[in-house]
Amino acid sequence: MYKFLYIFSCITVFACCVVKEANSQNEVPKYTIDLDQPAESRWREIGHDFADLAPFLRTILKQKIPPAVFPLAEEVALYVDTLFDEPYPGELKGVAKATNLTLSEVILANIFYDLTAYCTSIVAQDEQDEQGDIFHARNLDYDNADYFRNLSIHVDFLRNGKLVYSGITFAGYIGILTGQKPLAFTVTLDERDKGYLWENIFQLLLAKTTPVGFFLRSLLANEESNFDYVIKQISQVEMIAPAYIIVGGVKKGEGAVVTRARIETLDVWKLNVSDGRWFLVETNYDHWKPPPSSDDRRHPAIKAMNQMGQKNVGVKGLFQVMSTKPVLNNSTVFTSIMSAKFPSIFTTWRRRCCA
């Protein structure tokens, strides 16, 4: 017990040091969502706080999404109550009302975010003791990074006044792409660029497939969820789009990257310290293939991890790795660092990379 408290105290001190070292970086604002409240009212405060940015979101959607997709989104809006599981229909309607966006625009945003993020995720095991604590870090990159920095928020989801799970998301987006269930698991999603947006809309309409961010949020909300359960569910579910899903647990060896196609799982890549695999780096390319030379964040991240060393795995070390160029780049929106075993260290900073 004393050893645990000592480690926890050290981690907390490291987290405070990182915040001070971040200089111009600042933490994303924090909100709470009361899951005991009606679905349509849960996001009201957030929607009102960010309503002035809604026109920019509308502009970005028109820039990034083919015109033919918008009528499909309007079809989805007509059947929102049957296409999405609870509580998502009510929450989508509530966001639309609070932001003065149309329901179809909110639905498009909640699919668009799933498909267009370029990210670097790292899950690693330390060597502080025989238990092998797991840490999880991610940089999320988007075009129009300044806009998305302003939308980034940390949300704690409460039930009966107690924290159930937390996530980093964007105002107007009700799914979770970066999340933590305390004392259970952490999860991030990296985009796998296979297919077209219109295919994903058809997948939603015809197959009633849940958007990935909604699916991950449902796993975070599930009382049964732990590392093994989450890996099994991720490996079996049919998805709206291909993806890399990175998961960290609370026990030694509980770290994995699941490479998904829409219908099937292509690969489950796990930590294995005995084979020298004390960390996994996933960007946006299959780990068994070389990344393109035009976007090679993988090898700089691997080099930085090896220079850091397993003994320095933790908040401070991982923050420095995630600050290495081009892992940190001009499109980086935020950096998150988590550990489900030590949930209080979950911190996310808005990032700006110097030119």
JSON list of C-alpha atoms in Angstrom, two decimals, residues 47-170:
[
{"chain": "A", "resi": 47, "resn": "GLY", "atom": "CA", "xyz": [-23.33, 23.73, -26.84]},
{"chain": "A", "resi": 48, "resn": "HIS", "atom": "CA", "xyz": [-24.07, 27.24, -25.60]},
{"chain": "A", "resi": 49, "resn": "ASP", "atom": "CA", "xyz": [-20.43, 27.91, -24.70]},
{"chain": "A", "resi": 50, "resn": "PHE", "atom": "CA", "xyz": [-19.24, 26.97, -28.20]},
{"chain": "A", "resi": 51, "resn": "ALA", "atom": "CA", "xyz": [-22.23, 28.10, -30.29]},
{"chain": "A", "resi": 52, "resn": "ASP", "atom": "CA", "xyz": [-20.23, 30.97, -31.81]},
{"chain": "A", "resi": 53, "resn": "LEU", "atom": "CA", "xyz": [-17.94, 28.42, -33.49]},
{"chain": "A", "resi": 54, "resn": "ALA", "atom": "CA", "xyz": [-20.82, 26.59, -35.19]},
{"chain": "A", "resi": 55, "resn": "PRO", "atom": "CA", "xyz": [-20.53, 28.63, -38.44]},
{"chain": "A", "resi": 56, "resn": "PHE", "atom": "CA", "xyz": [-16.89, 27.58, -38.76]},
{"chain": "A", "resi": 57, "resn": "LEU", "atom": "CA", "xyz": [-17.90, 23.92, -38.38]},
{"chain": "A", "resi": 58, "resn": "ARG", "atom": "CA", "xyz": [-20.53, 24.35, -41.09]},
{"chain": "A", "resi": 59, "resn": "THR", "atom": "CA", "xyz": [-17.88, 25.86, -43.39]},
{"chain": "A", "resi": 60, "resn": "ILE", "atom": "CA", "xyz": [-15.42, 23.02, -42.75]},
{"chain": "A", "resi": 61, "resn": "LEU", "atom": "CA", "xyz": [-18.07, 20.38, -43.41]},
{"chain": "A", "resi": 62, "resn": "LYS", "atom": "CA", "xyz": [-18.86, 22.02, -46.76]},
{"chain": "A", "resi": 63, "resn": "GLN", "atom": "CA", "xyz": [-15.16, 22.17, -47.61]},
{"chain": "A", "resi": 64, "resn": "LYS", "atom": "CA", "xyz": [-14.37, 18.57, -46.69]},
{"chain": "A", "resi": 65, "resn": "ILE", "atom": "CA", "xyz": [-17.52, 16.63, -47.55]},
{"chain": "A", "resi": 66, "resn": "PRO", "atom": "CA", "xyz": [-18.77, 16.05, -51.11]},
{"chain": "A", "resi": 67, "resn": "PRO", "atom": "CA", "xyz": [-22.10, 17.82, -51.81]},
{"chain": "A", "resi": 68, "resn": "ALA", "atom": "CA", "xyz": [-23.81, 14.50, -52.62]},
{"chain": "A", "resi": 69, "resn": "VAL", "atom": "CA", "xyz": [-23.28, 13.35, -49.02]},
{"chain": "A", "resi": 70, "resn": "PHE", "atom": "CA", "xyz": [-25.48, 16.06, -47.47]},
{"chain": "A", "resi": 71, "resn": "PRO", "atom": "CA", "xyz": [-28.77, 14.58, -48.74]},
{"chain": "A", "resi": 72, "resn": "LEU", "atom": "CA", "xyz": [-27.71, 11.24, -47.30]},
{"chain": "A", "resi": 73, "resn": "ALA", "atom": "CA", "xyz": [-27.14, 12.91, -43.94]},
{"chain": "A", "resi": 74, "resn": "GLU", "atom": "CA", "xyz": [-30.63, 14.39, -44.11]},
{"chain": "A", "resi": 75, "resn": "GLU", "atom": "CA", "xyz": [-31.94, 10.85, -44.63]},
{"chain": "A", "resi": 76, "resn": "VAL", "atom": "CA", "xyz": [-30.04, 9.74, -41.52]},
{"chain": "A", "resi": 77, "resn": "ALA", "atom": "CA", "xyz": [-31.58, 12.62, -39.56]},
{"chain": "A", "resi": 78, "resn": "LEU", "atom": "CA", "xyz": [-35.09, 11.44, -40.49]},
{"chain": "A", "resi": 79, "resn": "TYR", "atom": "CA", "xyz": [-34.41, 8.05, -38.93]},
{"chain": "A", "resi": 80, "resn": "VAL", "atom": "CA", "xyz": [-32.08, 9.12, -36.12]},
{"chain": "A", "resi": 81, "resn": "ASP", "atom": "CA", "xyz": [-34.20, 7.43, -33.44]},
{"chain": "A", "resi": 82, "resn": "THR", "atom": "CA", "xyz": [-33.93, 4.03, -35.11]},
{"chain": "A", "resi": 83, "resn": "LEU", "atom": "CA", "xyz": [-30.40, 4.24, -36.53]},
{"chain": "A", "resi": 84, "resn": "PHE", "atom": "CA", "xyz": [-28.65, 5.07, -33.25]},
{"chain": "A", "resi": 85, "resn": "ASP", "atom": "CA", "xyz": [-28.84, 3.37, -29.87]},
{"chain": "A", "resi": 86, "resn": "GLU", "atom": "CA", "xyz": [-29.79, 5.35, -26.78]},
{"chain": "A", "resi": 87, "resn": "PRO", "atom": "CA", "xyz": [-28.75, 7.84, -25.55]},
{"chain": "A", "resi": 88, "resn": "TYR", "atom": "CA", "xyz": [-27.30, 9.14, -28.82]},
{"chain": "A", "resi": 89, "resn": "PRO", "atom": "CA", "xyz": [-30.49, 10.28, -30.67]},
{"chain": "A", "resi": 90, "resn": "GLY", "atom": "CA", "xyz": [-31.50, 12.56, -27.81]},
{"chain": "A", "resi": 91, "resn": "GLU", "atom": "CA", "xyz": [-27.97, 13.88, -27.33]},
{"chain": "A", "resi": 92, "resn": "LEU", "atom": "CA", "xyz": [-27.59, 14.65, -31.05]},
{"chain": "A", "resi": 93, "resn": "LYS", "atom": "CA", "xyz": [-30.88, 16.56, -31.01]},
{"chain": "A", "resi": 94, "resn": "GLY", "atom": "CA", "xyz": [-29.79, 18.45, -27.91]},
{"chain": "A", "resi": 95, "resn": "VAL", "atom": "CA", "xyz": [-26.48, 19.47, -29.50]},
{"chain": "A", "resi": 96, "resn": "ALA", "atom": "CA", "xyz": [-28.29, 20.69, -32.62]},
{"chain": "A", "resi": 97, "resn": "LYS", "atom": "CA", "xyz": [-30.65, 22.81, -30.55]},
{"chain": "A", "resi": 98, "resn": "ALA", "atom": "CA", "xyz": [-27.90, 24.29, -28.37]},
{"chain": "A", "resi": 99, "resn": "THR", "atom": "CA", "xyz": [-25.61, 25.19, -31.29]},
{"chain": "A", "resi": 100, "resn": "ASN", "atom": "CA", "xyz": [-28.25, 26.23, -33.85]},
{"chain": "A", "resi": 101, "resn": "LEU", "atom": "CA", "xyz": [-26.90, 23.64, -36.28]},
{"chain": "A", "resi": 102, "resn": "THR", "atom": "CA", "xyz": [-29.25, 21.36, -38.19]},
{"chain": "A", "resi": 103, "resn": "LEU", "atom": "CA", "xyz": [-29.54, 17.78, -36.98]},
{"chain": "A", "resi": 104, "resn": "SER", "atom": "CA", "xyz": [-28.05, 16.53, -40.26]},
{"chain": "A", "resi": 105, "resn": "GLU", "atom": "CA", "xyz": [-25.02, 18.83, -39.78]},
{"chain": "A", "resi": 106, "resn": "VAL", "atom": "CA", "xyz": [-24.48, 17.52, -36.25]},
{"chain": "A", "resi": 107, "resn": "ILE", "atom": "CA", "xyz": [-24.72, 13.93, -37.52]},
{"chain": "A", "resi": 108, "resn": "LEU", "atom": "CA", "xyz": [-22.20, 14.66, -40.28]},
{"chain": "A", "resi": 109, "resn": "ALA", "atom": "CA", "xyz": [-19.81, 16.21, -37.75]},
{"chain": "A", "resi": 110, "resn": "ASN", "atom": "CA", "xyz": [-20.11, 13.12, -35.56]},
{"chain": "A", "resi": 111, "resn": "ILE", "atom": "CA", "xyz": [-19.15, 10.89, -38.49]},
{"chain": "A", "resi": 112, "resn": "PHE", "atom": "CA", "xyz": [-16.57, 13.27, -39.96]},
{"chain": "A", "resi": 113, "resn": "TYR", "atom": "CA", "xyz": [-14.53, 13.43, -36.76]},
{"chain": "A", "resi": 114, "resn": "ASP", "atom": "CA", "xyz": [-14.22, 9.63, -36.73]},
{"chain": "A", "resi": 115, "resn": "LEU", "atom": "CA", "xyz": [-12.70, 9.53, -40.19]},
{"chain": "A", "resi": 116, "resn": "THR", "atom": "CA", "xyz": [-10.34, 12.45, -40.65]},
{"chain": "A", "resi": 117, "resn": "ALA", "atom": "CA", "xyz": [-7.94, 12.53, -37.69]},
{"chain": "A", "resi": 118, "resn": "TYR", "atom": "CA", "xyz": [-4.26, 11.77, -38.24]},
{"chain": "A", "resi": 119, "resn": "CYS", "atom": "CA", "xyz": [-2.84, 10.64, -34.94]},
{"chain": "A", "resi": 120, "resn": "THR", "atom": "CA", "xyz": [0.07, 9.10, -33.10]},
{"chain": "A", "resi": 121, "resn": "SER", "atom": "CA", "xyz": [-0.78, 6.76, -30.22]},
{"chain": "A", "resi": 122, "resn": "ILE", "atom": "CA", "xyz": [1.70, 5.02, -27.93]},
{"chain": "A", "resi": 123, "resn": "VAL", "atom": "CA", "xyz": [0.99, 2.45, -25.24]},
{"chain": "A", "resi": 124, "resn": "ALA", "atom": "CA", "xyz": [3.94, 1.48, -23.03]},
{"chain": "A", "resi": 125, "resn": "GLN", "atom": "CA", "xyz": [4.84, -0.49, -19.92]},
{"chain": "A", "resi": 126, "resn": "ASP", "atom": "CA", "xyz": [7.27, 0.86, -17.34]},
{"chain": "A", "resi": 127, "resn": "GLU", "atom": "CA", "xyz": [9.80, -1.10, -15.32]},
{"chain": "A", "resi": 128, "resn": "GLN", "atom": "CA", "xyz": [9.37, 0.61, -11.97]},
{"chain": "A", "resi": 129, "resn": "ASP", "atom": "CA", "xyz": [8.40, -2.65, -10.28]},
{"chain": "A", "resi": 130, "resn": "GLU", "atom": "CA", "xyz": [7.30, -6.20, -11.07]},
{"chain": "A", "resi": 131, "resn": "GLN", "atom": "CA", "xyz": [3.73, -5.07, -11.73]},
{"chain": "A", "resi": 132, "resn": "GLY", "atom": "CA", "xyz": [4.59, -3.21, -14.93]},
{"chain": "A", "resi": 133, "resn": "ASP", "atom": "CA", "xyz": [2.34, -0.16, -15.03]},
{"chain": "A", "resi": 134, "resn": "ILE", "atom": "CA", "xyz": [0.75, 0.82, -18.34]},
{"chain": "A", "resi": 135, "resn": "PHE", "atom": "CA", "xyz": [0.76, 4.35, -19.78]},
{"chain": "A", "resi": 136, "resn": "HIS", "atom": "CA", "xyz": [-1.03, 5.62, -22.87]},
{"chain": "A", "resi": 137, "resn": "ALA", "atom": "CA", "xyz": [-0.19, 8.76, -24.85]},
{"chain": "A", "resi": 138, "resn": "ARG", "atom": "CA", "xyz": [-1.64, 10.30, -27.99]},
{"chain": "A", "resi": 139, "resn": "ASN", "atom": "CA", "xyz": [-1.25, 13.27, -30.29]},
{"chain": "A", "resi": 140, "resn": "LEU", "atom": "CA", "xyz": [-4.30, 14.08, -32.36]},
{"chain": "A", "resi": 141, "resn": "ASP", "atom": "CA", "xyz": [-3.69, 15.88, -35.65]},
{"chain": "A", "resi": 142, "resn": "TYR", "atom": "CA", "xyz": [-6.23, 17.61, -37.89]},
{"chain": "A", "resi": 143, "resn": "ASP", "atom": "CA", "xyz": [-6.20, 20.01, -40.78]},
{"chain": "A", "resi": 144, "resn": "ASN", "atom": "CA", "xyz": [-7.58, 23.36, -39.57]},
{"chain": "A", "resi": 145, "resn": "ALA", "atom": "CA", "xyz": [-5.81, 22.65, -36.29]},
{"chain": "A", "resi": 146, "resn": "ASP", "atom": "CA", "xyz": [-6.45, 26.11, -34.80]},
{"chain": "A", "resi": 147, "resn": "TYR", "atom": "CA", "xyz": [-10.19, 25.61, -35.11]},
{"chain": "A", "resi": 148, "resn": "PHE", "atom": "CA", "xyz": [-10.11, 22.17, -33.50]},
{"chain": "A", "resi": 149, "resn": "ARG", "atom": "CA", "xyz": [-7.86, 23.37, -30.67]},
{"chain": "A", "resi": 150, "resn": "ASN", "atom": "CA", "xyz": [-10.57, 25.86, -29.75]},
{"chain": "A", "resi": 151, "resn": "LEU", "atom": "CA", "xyz": [-13.20, 23.10, -29.76]},
{"chain": "A", "resi": 152, "resn": "SER", "atom": "CA", "xyz": [-11.22, 20.56, -27.69]},
{"chain": "A", "resi": 153, "resn": "ILE", "atom": "CA", "xyz": [-12.66, 19.71, -24.27]},
{"chain": "A", "resi": 154, "resn": "HIS", "atom": "CA", "xyz": [-12.20, 17.20, -21.44]},
{"chain": "A", "resi": 155, "resn": "VAL", "atom": "CA", "xyz": [-15.50, 15.70, -20.32]},
{"chain": "A", "resi": 156, "resn": "ASP", "atom": "CA", "xyz": [-16.09, 13.72, -17.11]},
{"chain": "A", "resi": 157, "resn": "PHE", "atom": "CA", "xyz": [-19.22, 11.57, -17.31]},
{"chain": "A", "resi": 158, "resn": "LEU", "atom": "CA", "xyz": [-20.94, 11.13, -13.94]},
{"chain": "A", "resi": 159, "resn": "ARG", "atom": "CA", "xyz": [-23.66, 8.81, -12.70]},
{"chain": "A", "resi": 160, "resn": "ASN", "atom": "CA", "xyz": [-25.11, 9.15, -9.20]},
{"chain": "A", "resi": 161, "resn": "GLY", "atom": "CA", "xyz": [-22.52, 11.86, -8.64]},
{"chain": "A", "resi": 162, "resn": "LYS", "atom": "CA", "xyz": [-19.60, 9.49, -9.30]},
{"chain": "A", "resi": 163, "resn": "LEU", "atom": "CA", "xyz": [-17.12, 9.46, -12.17]},
{"chain": "A", "resi": 164, "resn": "VAL", "atom": "CA", "xyz": [-17.87, 6.65, -14.62]},
{"chain": "A", "resi": 165, "resn": "TYR", "atom": "CA", "xyz": [-15.50, 7.55, -17.48]},
{"chain": "A", "resi": 166, "resn": "SER", "atom": "CA", "xyz": [-13.72, 10.50, -19.05]},
{"chain": "A", "resi": 167, "resn": "GLY", "atom": "CA", "xyz": [-12.91, 11.53, -22.59]},
{"chain": "A", "resi": 168, "resn": "ILE", "atom": "CA", "xyz": [-11.37, 14.17, -24.78]},
{"chain": "A", "resi": 169, "resn": "THR", "atom": "CA", "xyz": [-13.73, 15.30, -27.48]},
{"chain": "A", "resi": 170, "resn": "PHE", "atom": "CA", "xyz": [-14.81, 18.33, -29.48]}
]
